[in-house]
PDB file of C-alpha atoms in Angstrom:
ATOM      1  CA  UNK A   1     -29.073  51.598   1.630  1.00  0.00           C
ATOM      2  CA  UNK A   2     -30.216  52.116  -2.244  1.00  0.00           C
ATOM      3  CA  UNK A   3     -26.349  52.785  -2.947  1.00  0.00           C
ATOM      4  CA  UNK A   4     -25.322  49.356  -1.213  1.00  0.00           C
ATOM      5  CA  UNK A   5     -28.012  47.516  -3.139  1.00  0.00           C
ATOM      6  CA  UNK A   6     -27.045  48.862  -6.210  1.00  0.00           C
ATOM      7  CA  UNK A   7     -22.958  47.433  -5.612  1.00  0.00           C
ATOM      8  CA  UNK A   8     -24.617  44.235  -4.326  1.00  0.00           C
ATOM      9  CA  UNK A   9     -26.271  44.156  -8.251  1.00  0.00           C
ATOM     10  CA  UNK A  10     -23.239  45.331  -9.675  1.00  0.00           C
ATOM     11  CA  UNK A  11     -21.397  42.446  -8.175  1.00  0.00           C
ATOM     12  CA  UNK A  12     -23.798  39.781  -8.753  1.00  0.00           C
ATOM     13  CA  UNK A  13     -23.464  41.039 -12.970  1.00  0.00           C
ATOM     14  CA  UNK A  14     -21.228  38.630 -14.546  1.00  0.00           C
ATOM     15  CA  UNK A  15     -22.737  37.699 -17.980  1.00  0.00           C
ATOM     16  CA  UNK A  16     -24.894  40.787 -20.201  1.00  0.00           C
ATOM     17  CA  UNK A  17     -26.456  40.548 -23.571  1.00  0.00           C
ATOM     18  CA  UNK A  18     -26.523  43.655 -25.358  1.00  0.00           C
ATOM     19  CA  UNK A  19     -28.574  44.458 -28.057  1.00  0.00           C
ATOM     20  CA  UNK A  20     -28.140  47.290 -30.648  1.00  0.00           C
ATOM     21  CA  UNK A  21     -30.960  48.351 -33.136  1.00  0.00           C
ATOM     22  CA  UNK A  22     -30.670  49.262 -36.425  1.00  0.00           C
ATOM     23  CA  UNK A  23     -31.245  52.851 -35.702  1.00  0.00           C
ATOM     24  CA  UNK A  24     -28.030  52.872 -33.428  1.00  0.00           C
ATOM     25  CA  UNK A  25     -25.931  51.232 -35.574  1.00  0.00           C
ATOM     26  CA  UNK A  26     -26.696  53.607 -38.626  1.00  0.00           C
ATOM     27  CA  UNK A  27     -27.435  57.309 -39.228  1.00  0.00           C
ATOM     28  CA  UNK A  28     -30.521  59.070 -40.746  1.00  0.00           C
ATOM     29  CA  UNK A  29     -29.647  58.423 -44.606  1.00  0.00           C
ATOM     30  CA  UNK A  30     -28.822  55.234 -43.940  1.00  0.00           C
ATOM     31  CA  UNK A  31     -24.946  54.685 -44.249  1.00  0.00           C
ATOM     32  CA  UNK A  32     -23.156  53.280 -41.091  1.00  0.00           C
ATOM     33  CA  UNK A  33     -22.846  55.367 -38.144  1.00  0.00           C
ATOM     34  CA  UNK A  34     -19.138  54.824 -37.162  1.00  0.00           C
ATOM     35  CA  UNK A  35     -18.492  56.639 -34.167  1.00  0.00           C
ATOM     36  CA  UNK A  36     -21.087  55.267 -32.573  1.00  0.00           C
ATOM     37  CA  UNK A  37     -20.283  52.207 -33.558  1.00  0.00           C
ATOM     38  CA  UNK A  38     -16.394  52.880 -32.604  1.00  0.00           C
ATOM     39  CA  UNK A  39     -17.695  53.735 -28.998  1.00  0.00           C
ATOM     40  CA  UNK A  40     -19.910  50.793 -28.317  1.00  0.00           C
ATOM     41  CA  UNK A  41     -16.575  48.324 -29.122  1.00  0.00           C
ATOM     42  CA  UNK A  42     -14.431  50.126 -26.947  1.00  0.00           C
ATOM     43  CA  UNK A  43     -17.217  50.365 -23.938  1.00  0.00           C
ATOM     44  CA  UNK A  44     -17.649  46.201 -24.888  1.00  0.00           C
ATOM     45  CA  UNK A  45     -13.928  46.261 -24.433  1.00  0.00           C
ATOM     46  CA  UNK A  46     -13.497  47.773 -21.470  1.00  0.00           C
ATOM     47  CA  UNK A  47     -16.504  45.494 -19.856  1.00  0.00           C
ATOM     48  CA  UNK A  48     -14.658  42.304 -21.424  1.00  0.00           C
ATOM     49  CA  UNK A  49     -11.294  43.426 -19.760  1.00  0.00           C
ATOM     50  CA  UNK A  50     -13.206  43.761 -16.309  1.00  0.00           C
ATOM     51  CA  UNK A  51     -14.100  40.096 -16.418  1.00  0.00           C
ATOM     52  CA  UNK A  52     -17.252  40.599 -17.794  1.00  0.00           C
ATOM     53  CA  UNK A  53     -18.789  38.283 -20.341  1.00  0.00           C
ATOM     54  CA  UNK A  54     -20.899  40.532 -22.954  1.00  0.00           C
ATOM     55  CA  UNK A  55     -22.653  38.882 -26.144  1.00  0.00           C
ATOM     56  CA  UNK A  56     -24.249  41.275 -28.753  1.00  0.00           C
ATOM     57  CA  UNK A  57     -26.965  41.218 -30.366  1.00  0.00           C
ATOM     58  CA  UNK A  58     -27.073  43.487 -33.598  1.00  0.00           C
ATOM     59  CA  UNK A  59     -29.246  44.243 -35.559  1.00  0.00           C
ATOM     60  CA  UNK A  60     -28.492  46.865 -39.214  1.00  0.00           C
ATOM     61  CA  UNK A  61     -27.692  44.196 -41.554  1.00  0.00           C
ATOM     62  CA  UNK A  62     -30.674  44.942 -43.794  1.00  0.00           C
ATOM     63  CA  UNK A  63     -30.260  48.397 -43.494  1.00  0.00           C
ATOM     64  CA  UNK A  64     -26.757  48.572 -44.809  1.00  0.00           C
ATOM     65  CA  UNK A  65     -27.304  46.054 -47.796  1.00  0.00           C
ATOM     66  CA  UNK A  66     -29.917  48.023 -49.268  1.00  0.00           C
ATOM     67  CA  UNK A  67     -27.879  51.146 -49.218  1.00  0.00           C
ATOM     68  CA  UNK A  68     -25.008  48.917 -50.897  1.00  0.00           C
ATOM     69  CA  UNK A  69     -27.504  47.526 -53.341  1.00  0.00           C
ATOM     70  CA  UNK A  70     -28.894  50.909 -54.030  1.00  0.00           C
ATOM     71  CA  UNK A  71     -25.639  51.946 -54.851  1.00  0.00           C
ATOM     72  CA  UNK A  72     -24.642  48.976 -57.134  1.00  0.00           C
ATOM     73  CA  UNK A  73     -27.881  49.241 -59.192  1.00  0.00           C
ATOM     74  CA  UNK A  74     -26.980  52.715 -59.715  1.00  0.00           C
ATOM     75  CA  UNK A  75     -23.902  52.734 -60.891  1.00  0.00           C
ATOM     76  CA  UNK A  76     -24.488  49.193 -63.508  1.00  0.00           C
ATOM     77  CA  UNK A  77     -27.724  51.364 -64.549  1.00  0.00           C
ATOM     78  CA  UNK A  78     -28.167  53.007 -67.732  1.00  0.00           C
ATOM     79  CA  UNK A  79     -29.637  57.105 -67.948  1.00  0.00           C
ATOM     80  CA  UNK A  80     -32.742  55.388 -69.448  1.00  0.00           C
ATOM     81  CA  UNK A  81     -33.051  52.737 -66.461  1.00  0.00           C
ATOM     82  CA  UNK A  82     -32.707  55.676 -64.144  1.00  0.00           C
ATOM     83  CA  UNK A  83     -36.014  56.581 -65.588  1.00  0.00           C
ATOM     84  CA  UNK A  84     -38.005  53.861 -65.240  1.00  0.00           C
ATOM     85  CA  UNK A  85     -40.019  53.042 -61.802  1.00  0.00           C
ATOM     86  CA  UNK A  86     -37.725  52.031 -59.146  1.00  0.00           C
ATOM     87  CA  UNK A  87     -38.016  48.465 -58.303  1.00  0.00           C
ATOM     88  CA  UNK A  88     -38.301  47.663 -54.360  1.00  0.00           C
ATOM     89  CA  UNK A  89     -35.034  45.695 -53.279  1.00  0.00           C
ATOM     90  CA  UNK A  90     -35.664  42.140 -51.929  1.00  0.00           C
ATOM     91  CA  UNK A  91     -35.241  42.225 -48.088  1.00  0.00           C
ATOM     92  CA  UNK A  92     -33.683  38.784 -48.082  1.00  0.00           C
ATOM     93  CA  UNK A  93     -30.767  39.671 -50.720  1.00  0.00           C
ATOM     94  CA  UNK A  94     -30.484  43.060 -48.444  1.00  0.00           C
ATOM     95  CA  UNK A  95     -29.600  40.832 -45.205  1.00  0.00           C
ATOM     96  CA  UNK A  96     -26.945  38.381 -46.924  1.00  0.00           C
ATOM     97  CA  UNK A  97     -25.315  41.459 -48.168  1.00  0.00           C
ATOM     98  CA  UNK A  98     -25.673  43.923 -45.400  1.00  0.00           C
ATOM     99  CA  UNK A  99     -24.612  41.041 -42.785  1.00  0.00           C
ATOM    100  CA  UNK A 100     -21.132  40.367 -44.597  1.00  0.00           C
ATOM    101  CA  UNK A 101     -20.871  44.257 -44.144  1.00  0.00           C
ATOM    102  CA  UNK A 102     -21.440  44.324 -40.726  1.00  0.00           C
ATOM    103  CA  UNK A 103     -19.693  41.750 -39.734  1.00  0.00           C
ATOM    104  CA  UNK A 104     -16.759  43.117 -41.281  1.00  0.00           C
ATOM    105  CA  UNK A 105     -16.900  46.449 -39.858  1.00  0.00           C
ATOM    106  CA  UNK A 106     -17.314  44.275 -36.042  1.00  0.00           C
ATOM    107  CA  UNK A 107     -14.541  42.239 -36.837  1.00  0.00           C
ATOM    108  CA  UNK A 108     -12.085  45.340 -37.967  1.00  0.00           C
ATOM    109  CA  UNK A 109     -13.379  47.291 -34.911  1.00  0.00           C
ATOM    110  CA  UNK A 110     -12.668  44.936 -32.312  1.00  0.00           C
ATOM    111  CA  UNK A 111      -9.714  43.819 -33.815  1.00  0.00           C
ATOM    112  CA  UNK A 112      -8.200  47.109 -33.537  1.00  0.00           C
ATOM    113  CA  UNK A 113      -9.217  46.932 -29.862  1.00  0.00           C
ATOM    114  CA  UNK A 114      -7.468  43.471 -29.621  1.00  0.00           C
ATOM    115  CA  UNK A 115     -10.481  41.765 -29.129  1.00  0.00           C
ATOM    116  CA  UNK A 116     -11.875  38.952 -31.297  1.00  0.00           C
ATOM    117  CA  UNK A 117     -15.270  38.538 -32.087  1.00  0.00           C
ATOM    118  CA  UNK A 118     -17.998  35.686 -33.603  1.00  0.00           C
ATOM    119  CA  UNK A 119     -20.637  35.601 -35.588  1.00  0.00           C
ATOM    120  CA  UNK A 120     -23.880  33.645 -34.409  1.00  0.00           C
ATOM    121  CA  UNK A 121     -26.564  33.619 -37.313  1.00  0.00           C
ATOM    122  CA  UNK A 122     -29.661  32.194 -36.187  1.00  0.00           C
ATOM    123  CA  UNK A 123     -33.635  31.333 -37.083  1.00  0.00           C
ATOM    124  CA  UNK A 124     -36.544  31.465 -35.003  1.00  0.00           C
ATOM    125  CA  UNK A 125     -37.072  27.290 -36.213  1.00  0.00           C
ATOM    126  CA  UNK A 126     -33.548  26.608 -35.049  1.00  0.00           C
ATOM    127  CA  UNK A 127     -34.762  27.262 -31.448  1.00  0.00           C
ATOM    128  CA  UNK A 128     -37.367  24.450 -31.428  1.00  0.00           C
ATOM    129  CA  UNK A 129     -34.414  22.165 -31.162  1.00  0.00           C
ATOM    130  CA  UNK A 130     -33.570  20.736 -28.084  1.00  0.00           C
ATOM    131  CA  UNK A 131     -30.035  19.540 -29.389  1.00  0.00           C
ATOM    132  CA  UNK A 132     -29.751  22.561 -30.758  1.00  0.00           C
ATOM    133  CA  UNK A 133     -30.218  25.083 -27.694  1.00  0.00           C
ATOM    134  CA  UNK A 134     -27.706  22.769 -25.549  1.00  0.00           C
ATOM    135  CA  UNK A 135     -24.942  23.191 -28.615  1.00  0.00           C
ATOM    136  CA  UNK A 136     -25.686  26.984 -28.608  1.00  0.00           C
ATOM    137  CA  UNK A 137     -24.766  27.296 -24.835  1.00  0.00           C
ATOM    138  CA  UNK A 138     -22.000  25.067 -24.750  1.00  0.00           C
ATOM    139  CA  UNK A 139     -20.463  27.221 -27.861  1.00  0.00           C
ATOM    140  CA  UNK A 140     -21.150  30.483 -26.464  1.00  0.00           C
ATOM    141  CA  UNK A 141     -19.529  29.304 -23.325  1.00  0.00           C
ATOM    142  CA  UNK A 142     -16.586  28.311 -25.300  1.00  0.00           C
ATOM    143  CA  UNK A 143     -16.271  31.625 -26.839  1.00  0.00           C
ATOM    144  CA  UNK A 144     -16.637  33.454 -23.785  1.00  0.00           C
ATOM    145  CA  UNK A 145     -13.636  31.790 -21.757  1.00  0.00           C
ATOM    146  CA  UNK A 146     -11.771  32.724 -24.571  1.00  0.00           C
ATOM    147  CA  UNK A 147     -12.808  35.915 -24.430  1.00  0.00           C
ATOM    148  CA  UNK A 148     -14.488  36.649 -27.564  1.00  0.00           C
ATOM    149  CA  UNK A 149     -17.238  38.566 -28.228  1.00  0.00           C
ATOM    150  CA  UNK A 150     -19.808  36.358 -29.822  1.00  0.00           C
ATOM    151  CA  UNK A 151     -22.469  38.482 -32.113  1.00  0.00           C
ATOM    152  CA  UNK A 152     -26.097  37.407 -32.702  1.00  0.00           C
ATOM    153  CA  UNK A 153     -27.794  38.315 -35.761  1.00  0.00           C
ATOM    154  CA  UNK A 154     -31.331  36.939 -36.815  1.00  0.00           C
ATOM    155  CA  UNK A 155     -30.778  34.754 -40.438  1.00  0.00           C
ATOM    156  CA  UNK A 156     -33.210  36.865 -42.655  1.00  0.00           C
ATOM    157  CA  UNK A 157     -31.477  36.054 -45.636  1.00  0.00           C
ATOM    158  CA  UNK A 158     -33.231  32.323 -45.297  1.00  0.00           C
ATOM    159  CA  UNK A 159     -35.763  32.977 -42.772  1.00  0.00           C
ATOM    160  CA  UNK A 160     -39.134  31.788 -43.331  1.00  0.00           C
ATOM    161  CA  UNK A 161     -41.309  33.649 -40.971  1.00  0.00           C
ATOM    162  CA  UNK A 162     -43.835  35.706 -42.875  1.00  0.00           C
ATOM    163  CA  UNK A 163     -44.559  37.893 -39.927  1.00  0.00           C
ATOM    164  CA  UNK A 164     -42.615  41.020 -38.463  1.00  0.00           C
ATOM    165  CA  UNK A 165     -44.167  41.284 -35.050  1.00  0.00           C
ATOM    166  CA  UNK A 166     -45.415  37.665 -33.775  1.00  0.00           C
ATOM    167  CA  UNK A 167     -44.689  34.793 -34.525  1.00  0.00           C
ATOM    168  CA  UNK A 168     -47.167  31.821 -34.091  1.00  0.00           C
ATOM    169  CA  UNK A 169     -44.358  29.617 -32.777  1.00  0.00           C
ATOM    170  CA  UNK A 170     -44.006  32.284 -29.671  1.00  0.00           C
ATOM    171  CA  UNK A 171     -40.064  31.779 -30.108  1.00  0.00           C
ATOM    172  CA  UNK A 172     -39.161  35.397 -31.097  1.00  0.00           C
ATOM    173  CA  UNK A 173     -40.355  37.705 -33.626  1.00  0.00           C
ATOM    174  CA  UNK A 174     -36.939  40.448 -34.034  1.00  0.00           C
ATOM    175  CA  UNK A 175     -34.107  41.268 -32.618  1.00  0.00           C
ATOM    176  CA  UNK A 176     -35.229  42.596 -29.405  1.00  0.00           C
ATOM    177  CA  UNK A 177     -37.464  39.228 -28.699  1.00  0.00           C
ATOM    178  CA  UNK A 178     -34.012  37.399 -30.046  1.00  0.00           C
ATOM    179  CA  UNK A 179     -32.072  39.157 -26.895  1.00  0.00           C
ATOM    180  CA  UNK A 180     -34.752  38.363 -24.708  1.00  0.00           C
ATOM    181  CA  UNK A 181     -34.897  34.961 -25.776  1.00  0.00           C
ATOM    182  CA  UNK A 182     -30.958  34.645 -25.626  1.00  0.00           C
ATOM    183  CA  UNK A 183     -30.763  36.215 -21.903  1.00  0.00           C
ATOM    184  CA  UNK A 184     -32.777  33.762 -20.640  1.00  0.00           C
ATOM    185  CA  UNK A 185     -31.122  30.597 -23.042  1.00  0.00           C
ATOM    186  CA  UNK A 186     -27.776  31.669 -21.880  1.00  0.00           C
ATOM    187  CA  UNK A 187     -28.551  32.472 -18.519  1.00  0.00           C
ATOM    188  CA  UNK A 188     -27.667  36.279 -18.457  1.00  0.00           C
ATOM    189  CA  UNK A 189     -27.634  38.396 -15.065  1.00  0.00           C
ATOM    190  CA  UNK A 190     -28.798  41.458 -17.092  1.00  0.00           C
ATOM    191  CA  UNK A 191     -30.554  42.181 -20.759  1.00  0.00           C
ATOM    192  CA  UNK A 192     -29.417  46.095 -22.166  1.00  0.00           C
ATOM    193  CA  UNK A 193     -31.547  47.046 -25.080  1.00  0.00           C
ATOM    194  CA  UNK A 194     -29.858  50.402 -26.312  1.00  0.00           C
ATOM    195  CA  UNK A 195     -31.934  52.842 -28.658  1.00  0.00           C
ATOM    196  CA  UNK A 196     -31.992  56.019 -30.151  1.00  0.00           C
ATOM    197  CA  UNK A 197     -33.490  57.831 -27.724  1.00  0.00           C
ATOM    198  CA  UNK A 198     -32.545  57.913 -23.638  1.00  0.00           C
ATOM    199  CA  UNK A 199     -35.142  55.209 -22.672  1.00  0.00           C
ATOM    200  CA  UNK A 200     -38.912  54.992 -22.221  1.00  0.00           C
ATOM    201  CA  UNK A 201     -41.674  57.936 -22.175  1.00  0.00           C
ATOM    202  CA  UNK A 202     -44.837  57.614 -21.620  1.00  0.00           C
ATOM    203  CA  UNK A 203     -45.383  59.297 -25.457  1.00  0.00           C
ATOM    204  CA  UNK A 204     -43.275  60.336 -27.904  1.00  0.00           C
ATOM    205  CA  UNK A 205     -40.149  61.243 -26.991  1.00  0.00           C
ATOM    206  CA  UNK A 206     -40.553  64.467 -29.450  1.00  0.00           C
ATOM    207  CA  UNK A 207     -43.513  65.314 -27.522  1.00  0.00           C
ATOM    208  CA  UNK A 208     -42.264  67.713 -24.744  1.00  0.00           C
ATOM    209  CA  UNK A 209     -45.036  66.307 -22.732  1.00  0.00           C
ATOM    210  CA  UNK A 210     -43.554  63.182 -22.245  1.00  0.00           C
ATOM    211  CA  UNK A 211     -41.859  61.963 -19.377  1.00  0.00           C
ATOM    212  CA  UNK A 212     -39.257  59.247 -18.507  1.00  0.00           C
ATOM    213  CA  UNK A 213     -40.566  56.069 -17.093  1.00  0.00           C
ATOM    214  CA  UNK A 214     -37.233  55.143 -14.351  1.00  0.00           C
ATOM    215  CA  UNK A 215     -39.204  51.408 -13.787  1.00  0.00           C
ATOM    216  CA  UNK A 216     -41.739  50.298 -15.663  1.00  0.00           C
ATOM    217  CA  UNK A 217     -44.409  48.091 -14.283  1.00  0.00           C
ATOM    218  CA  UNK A 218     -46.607  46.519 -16.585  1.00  0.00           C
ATOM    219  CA  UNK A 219     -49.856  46.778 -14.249  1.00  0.00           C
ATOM    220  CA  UNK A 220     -49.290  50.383 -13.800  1.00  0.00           C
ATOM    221  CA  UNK A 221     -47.902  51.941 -17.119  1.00  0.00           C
ATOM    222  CA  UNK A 222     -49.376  49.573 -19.744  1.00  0.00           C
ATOM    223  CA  UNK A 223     -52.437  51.814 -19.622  1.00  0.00           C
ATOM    224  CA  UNK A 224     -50.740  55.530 -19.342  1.00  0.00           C
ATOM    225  CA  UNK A 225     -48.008  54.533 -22.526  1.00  0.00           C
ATOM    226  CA  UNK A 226     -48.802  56.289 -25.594  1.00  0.00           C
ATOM    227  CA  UNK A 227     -45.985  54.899 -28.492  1.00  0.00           C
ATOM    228  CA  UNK A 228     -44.764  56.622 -31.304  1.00  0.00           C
ATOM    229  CA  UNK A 229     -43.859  55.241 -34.828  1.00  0.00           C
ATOM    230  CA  UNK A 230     -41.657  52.151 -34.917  1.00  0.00           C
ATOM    231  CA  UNK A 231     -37.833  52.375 -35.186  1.00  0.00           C
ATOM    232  CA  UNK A 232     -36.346  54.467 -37.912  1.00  0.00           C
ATOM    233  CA  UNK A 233     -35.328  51.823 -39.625  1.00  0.00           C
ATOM    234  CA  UNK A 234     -35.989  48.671 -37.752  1.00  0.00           C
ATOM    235  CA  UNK A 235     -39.242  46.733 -37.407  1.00  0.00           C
ATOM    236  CA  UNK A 236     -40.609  47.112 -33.967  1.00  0.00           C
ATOM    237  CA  UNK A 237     -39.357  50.146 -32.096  1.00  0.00           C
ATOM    238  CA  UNK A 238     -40.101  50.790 -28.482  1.00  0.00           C
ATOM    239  CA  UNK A 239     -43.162  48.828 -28.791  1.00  0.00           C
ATOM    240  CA  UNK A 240     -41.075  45.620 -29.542  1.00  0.00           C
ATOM    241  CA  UNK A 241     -38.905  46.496 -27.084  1.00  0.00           C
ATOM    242  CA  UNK A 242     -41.228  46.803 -23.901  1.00  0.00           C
ATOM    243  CA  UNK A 243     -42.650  43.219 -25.154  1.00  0.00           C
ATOM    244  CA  UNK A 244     -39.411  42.413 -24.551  1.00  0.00           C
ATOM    245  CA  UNK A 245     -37.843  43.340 -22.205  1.00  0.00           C
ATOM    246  CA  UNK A 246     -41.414  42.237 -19.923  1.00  0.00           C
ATOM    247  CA  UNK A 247     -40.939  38.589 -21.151  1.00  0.00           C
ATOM    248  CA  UNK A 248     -37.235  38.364 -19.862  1.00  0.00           C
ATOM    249  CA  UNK A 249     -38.028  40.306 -16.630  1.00  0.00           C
ATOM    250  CA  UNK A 250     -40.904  37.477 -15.687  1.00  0.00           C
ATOM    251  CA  UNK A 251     -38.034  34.853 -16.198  1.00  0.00           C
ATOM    252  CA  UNK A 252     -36.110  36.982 -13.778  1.00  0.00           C
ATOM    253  CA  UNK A 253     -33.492  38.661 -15.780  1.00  0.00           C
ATOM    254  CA  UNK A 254     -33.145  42.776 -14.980  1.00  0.00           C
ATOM    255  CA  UNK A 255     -33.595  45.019 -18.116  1.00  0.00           C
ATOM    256  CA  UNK A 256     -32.436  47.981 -19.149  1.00  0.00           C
ATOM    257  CA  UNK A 257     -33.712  50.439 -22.229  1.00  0.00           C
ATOM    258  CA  UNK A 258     -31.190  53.280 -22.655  1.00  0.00           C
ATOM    259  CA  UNK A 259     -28.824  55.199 -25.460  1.00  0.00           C
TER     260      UNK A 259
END
């Protein structure tokens, strides 16, 4: 009985929004994690060539500009700049670089896969436009009978919300509130949010204590969750995640945290 409920889901799948975190998309020191990357284009490949209709959501481009930009100022600095107190980068100039990289390193992946892809930079203000919202779907449905894989980024380089983790608006707050708020916009059958680690514990997951929550239920777990530190390099984590992934499963939309 489970087995023929889970085909009847299956079928009833058409449209997914993926989201990938920063800490997926690059390594521990910070430079791009290719084969990872290079395996999550061919499995969006293989989905697109079974008629599915996948949109990503990726986050990483703030990550890789500041390695970039740490690079440059290296190199164009002087022994006696090297020993002067380190200047913090500015986020925004981080994002407009980082985001050219990553959409390059899309674009040459699913090429290669002969796939083409799109990039979708939004804000969180954009959304509280009616006219706006109905030309989003419309081009995203465009895109997707063509078969291209369009790619959501939030536009930090120009964003003006001051706050990481809520946003007084309630329109989203990061990338994983971005999916959510996409899934239900574009009216997807199922939200992935892929992470680091294999989904979500009840603690730590470097806590050997910790166990694997198969379905969470907000009533029941809310309580018994114990969360770690925020993502590696991202802003919200697993934390941001759950808030997530709770706010598109009340509109009705299955979710999935996994690696």
């Amino acid at each position: 009985m489970a087995e023929d409920s889970s085909r009847a889901f299956v079928r009833d799948v058409k449209r997914i929004v993926i989201k990938v975190g920063t800490a997926v998309v690059t390594r521990n020191d910070g430079r791009i994690a290719l084969g990872r990357l290079g395996a999550l284009c061919e499995q969006i490949k293989e989905l697109n060539s079974q008629g599915y209709e996948i949109i990503l959501v990726s986050s990483g481009a703030v990550g890789l500009g500041r390695q970039r930009l740490r690079y440059r100022r290296l190199v164009n600095s002087s022994f006696a700049d090297l020993q002067k107190p380190q200047v913090e980068l500015d986020g925004k100039a981080c994002a407009a670089v980082g985001q050219n990289s990553l959409m390059a390193l899309y674009d040459t992946l699913f090429n290669e896969l002969d796939i083409s892809s799109a990039q979708l930079l939004v804000t969180d203000s954009d959304f509280r436009d009616r006219d706006f919202r109905k030309q989003l779907s419309e081009t995203v449905k465009s895109l997707l009978s063509l078969k291209v894989i369009p790619i959501f980024n939030e536009n930090d380089a120009v964003s003006t919300r001051k706050a990481p983790y809520e946003d007084s608006s309630g329109i989203f707050w990061d990338n994983d509130s971005l999916a959510a708020l996409l899934a239900l916009e574009l009216k997807a059958d199922l939200l992935v949010l892929l992470s680091d680690v294999e989904g979500l514990y009840s603690g730590p997951p470097s806590d050997p204590k910790s166990k694997l929550i198969h379905t969470y239920v907000k009533e029941k777990h809310q309580g018994e969750i114990t969360f770690g530190d925020k993502s590696r390099m991202g802003r919200g984590g697993m934390t941001a995640k759950v808030k997530a992934a709770v706010n598109a499963a009340y509109a009705g939309i299955p979710v999935v945290i996994t690696r």
